CSV table of N, CA and C in Angstrom, one decimal:
chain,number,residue,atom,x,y,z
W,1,UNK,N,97.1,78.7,106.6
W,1,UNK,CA,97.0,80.1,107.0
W,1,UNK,C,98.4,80.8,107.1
W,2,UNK,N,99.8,79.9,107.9
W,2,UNK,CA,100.8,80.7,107.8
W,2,UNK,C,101.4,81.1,106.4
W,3,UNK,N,101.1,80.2,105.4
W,3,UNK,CA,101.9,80.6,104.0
W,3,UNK,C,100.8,81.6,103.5
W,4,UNK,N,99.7,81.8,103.9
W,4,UNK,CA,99.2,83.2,103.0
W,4,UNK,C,99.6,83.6,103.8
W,5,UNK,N,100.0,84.1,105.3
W,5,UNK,CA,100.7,85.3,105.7
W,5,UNK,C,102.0,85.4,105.1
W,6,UNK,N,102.8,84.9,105.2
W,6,UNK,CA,103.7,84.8,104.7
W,6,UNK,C,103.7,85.3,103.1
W,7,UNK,N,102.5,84.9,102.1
W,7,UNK,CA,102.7,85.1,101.0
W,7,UNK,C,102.1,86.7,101.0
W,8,UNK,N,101.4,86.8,101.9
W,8,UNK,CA,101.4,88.1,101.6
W,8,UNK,C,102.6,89.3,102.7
W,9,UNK,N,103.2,89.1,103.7
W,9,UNK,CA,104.2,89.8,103.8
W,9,UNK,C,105.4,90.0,102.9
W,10,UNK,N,105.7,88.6,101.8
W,10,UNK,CA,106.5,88.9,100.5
W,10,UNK,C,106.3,90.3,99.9
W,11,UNK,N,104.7,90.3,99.6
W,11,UNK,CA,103.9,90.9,98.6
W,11,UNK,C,104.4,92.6,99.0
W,12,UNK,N,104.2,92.7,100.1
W,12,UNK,CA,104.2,93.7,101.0
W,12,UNK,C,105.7,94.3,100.7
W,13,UNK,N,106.7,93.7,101.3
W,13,UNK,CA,107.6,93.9,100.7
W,13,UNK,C,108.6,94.3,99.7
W,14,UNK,N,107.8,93.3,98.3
W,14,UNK,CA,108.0,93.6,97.2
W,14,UNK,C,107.6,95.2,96.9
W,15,UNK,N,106.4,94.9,97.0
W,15,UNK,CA,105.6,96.9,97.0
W,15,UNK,C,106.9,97.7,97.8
W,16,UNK,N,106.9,97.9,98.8
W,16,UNK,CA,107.7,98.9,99.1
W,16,UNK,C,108.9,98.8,98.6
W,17,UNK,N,109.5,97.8,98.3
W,17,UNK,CA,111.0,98.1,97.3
W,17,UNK,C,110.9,98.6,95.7
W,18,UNK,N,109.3,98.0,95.3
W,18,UNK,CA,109.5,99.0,93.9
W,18,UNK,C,109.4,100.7,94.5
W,19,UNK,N,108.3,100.7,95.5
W,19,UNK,CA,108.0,102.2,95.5
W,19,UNK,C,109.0,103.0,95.9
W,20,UNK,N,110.1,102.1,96.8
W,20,UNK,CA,110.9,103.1,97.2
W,20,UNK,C,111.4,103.2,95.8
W,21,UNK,N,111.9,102.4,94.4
W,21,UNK,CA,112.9,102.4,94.2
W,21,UNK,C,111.8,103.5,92.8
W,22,UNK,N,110.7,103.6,92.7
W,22,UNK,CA,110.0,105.2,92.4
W,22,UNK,C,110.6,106.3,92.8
W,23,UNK,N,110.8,106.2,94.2
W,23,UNK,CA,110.4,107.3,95.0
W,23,UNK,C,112.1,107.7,94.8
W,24,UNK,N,113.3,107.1,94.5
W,24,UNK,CA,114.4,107.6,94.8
W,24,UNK,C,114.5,108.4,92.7
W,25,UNK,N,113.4,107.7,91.9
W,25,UNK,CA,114.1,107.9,90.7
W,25,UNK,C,113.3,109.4,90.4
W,26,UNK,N,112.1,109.4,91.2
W,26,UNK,CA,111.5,110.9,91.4
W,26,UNK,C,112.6,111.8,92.5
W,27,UNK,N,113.4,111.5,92.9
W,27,UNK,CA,114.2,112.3,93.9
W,27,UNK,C,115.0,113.0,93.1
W,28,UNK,N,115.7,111.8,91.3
W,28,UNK,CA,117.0,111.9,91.2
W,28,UNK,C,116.8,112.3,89.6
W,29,UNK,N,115.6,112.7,89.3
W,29,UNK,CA,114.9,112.8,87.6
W,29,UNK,C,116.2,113.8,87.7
W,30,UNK,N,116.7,113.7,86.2
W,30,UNK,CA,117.5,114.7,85.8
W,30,UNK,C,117.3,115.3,84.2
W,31,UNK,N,116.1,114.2,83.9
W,31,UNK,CA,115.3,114.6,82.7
W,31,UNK,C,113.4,114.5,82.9
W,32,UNK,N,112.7,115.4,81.8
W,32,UNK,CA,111.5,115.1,82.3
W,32,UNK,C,110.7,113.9,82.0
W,33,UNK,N,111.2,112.8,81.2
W,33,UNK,CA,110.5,111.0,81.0
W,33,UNK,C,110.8,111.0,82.1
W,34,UNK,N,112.4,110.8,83.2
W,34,UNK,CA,112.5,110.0,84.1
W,34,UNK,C,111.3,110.6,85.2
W,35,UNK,N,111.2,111.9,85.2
W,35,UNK,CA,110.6,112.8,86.6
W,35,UNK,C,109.0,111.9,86.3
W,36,UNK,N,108.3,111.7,84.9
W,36,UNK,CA,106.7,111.4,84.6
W,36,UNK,C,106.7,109.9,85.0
W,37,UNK,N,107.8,109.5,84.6
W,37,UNK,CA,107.9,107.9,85.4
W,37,UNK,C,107.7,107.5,86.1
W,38,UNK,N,108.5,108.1,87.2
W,38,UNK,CA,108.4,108.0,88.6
W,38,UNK,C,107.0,108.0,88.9
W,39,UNK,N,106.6,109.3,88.5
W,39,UNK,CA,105.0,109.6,88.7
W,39,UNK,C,104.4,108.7,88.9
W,40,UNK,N,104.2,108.3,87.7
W,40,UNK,CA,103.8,107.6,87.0
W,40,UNK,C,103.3,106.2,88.0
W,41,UNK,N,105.0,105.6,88.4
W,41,UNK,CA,104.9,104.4,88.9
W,41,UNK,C,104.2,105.1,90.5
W,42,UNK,N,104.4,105.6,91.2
W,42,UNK,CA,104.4,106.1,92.8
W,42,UNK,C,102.7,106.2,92.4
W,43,UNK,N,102.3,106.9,91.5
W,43,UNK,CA,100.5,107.0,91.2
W,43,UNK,C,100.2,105.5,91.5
W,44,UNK,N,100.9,104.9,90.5
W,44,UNK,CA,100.1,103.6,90.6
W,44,UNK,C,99.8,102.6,92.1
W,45,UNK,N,100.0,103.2,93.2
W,45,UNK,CA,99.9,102.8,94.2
W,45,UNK,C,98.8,103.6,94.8
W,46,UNK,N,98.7,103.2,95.7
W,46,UNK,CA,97.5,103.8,96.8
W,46,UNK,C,98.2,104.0,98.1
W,47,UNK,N,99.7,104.6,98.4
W,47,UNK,CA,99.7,104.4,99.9
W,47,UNK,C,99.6,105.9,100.0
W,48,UNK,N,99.1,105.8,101.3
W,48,UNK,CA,98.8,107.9,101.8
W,48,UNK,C,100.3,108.5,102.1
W,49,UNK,N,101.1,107.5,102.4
W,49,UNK,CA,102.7,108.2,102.7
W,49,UNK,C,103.1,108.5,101.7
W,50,UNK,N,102.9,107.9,100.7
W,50,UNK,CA,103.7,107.9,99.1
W,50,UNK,C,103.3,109.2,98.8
W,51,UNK,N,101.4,109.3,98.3
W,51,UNK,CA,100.8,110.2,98.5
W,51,UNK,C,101.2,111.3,99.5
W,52,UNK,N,101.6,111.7,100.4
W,52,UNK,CA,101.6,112.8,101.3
W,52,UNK,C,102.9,113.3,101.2
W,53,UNK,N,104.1,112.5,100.8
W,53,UNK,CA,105.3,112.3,100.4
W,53,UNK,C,105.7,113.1,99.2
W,54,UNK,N,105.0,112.7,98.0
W,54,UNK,CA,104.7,112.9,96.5
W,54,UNK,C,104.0,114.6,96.8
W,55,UNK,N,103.3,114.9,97.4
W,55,UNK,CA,102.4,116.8,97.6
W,55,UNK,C,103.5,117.0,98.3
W,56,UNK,N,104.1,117.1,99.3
W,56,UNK,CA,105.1,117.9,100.2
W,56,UNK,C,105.8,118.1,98.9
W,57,UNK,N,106.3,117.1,98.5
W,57,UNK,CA,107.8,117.8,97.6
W,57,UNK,C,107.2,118.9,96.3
W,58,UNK,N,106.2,118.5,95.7
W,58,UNK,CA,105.5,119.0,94.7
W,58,UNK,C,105.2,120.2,95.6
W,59,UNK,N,104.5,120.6,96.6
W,59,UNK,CA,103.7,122.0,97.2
W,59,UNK,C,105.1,122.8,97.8
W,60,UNK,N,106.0,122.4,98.0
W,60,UNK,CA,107.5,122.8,98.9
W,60,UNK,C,107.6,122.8,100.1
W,61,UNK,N,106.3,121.9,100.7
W,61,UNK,CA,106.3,122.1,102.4
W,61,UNK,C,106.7,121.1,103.4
């Protein structure tokens, strides 16, 4: 039981370092591939912060 927690706190992990590393290349698009990328990758997730994160910047609020 502890190494599937463990294997899944890796997992967990892993996810938030790609997403962050989405979330900084959608911060830093200086072309529009890089800006659809990002999208792209941050879509591919389900978290509601990413999500809520991703509309604030997009809505300006």
């Amino acid at each position: 039981m502890y190494l599937l927690q463990e294997l899944y706190v890796e997992q967990v992990y892993a996810d938030w370092e790609e997403q962050a590393a989405y979330l900084h290349d959608f911060m830093h698009a200086t072309n529009p591939w890089q800006f659809f990328n990002a999208i792209n990758g941050l879509n591919s997730y389900r978290s509601p912060y990413i999500y809520h994160c991703l509309r604030s910047c997009l809505d300006g609020t």
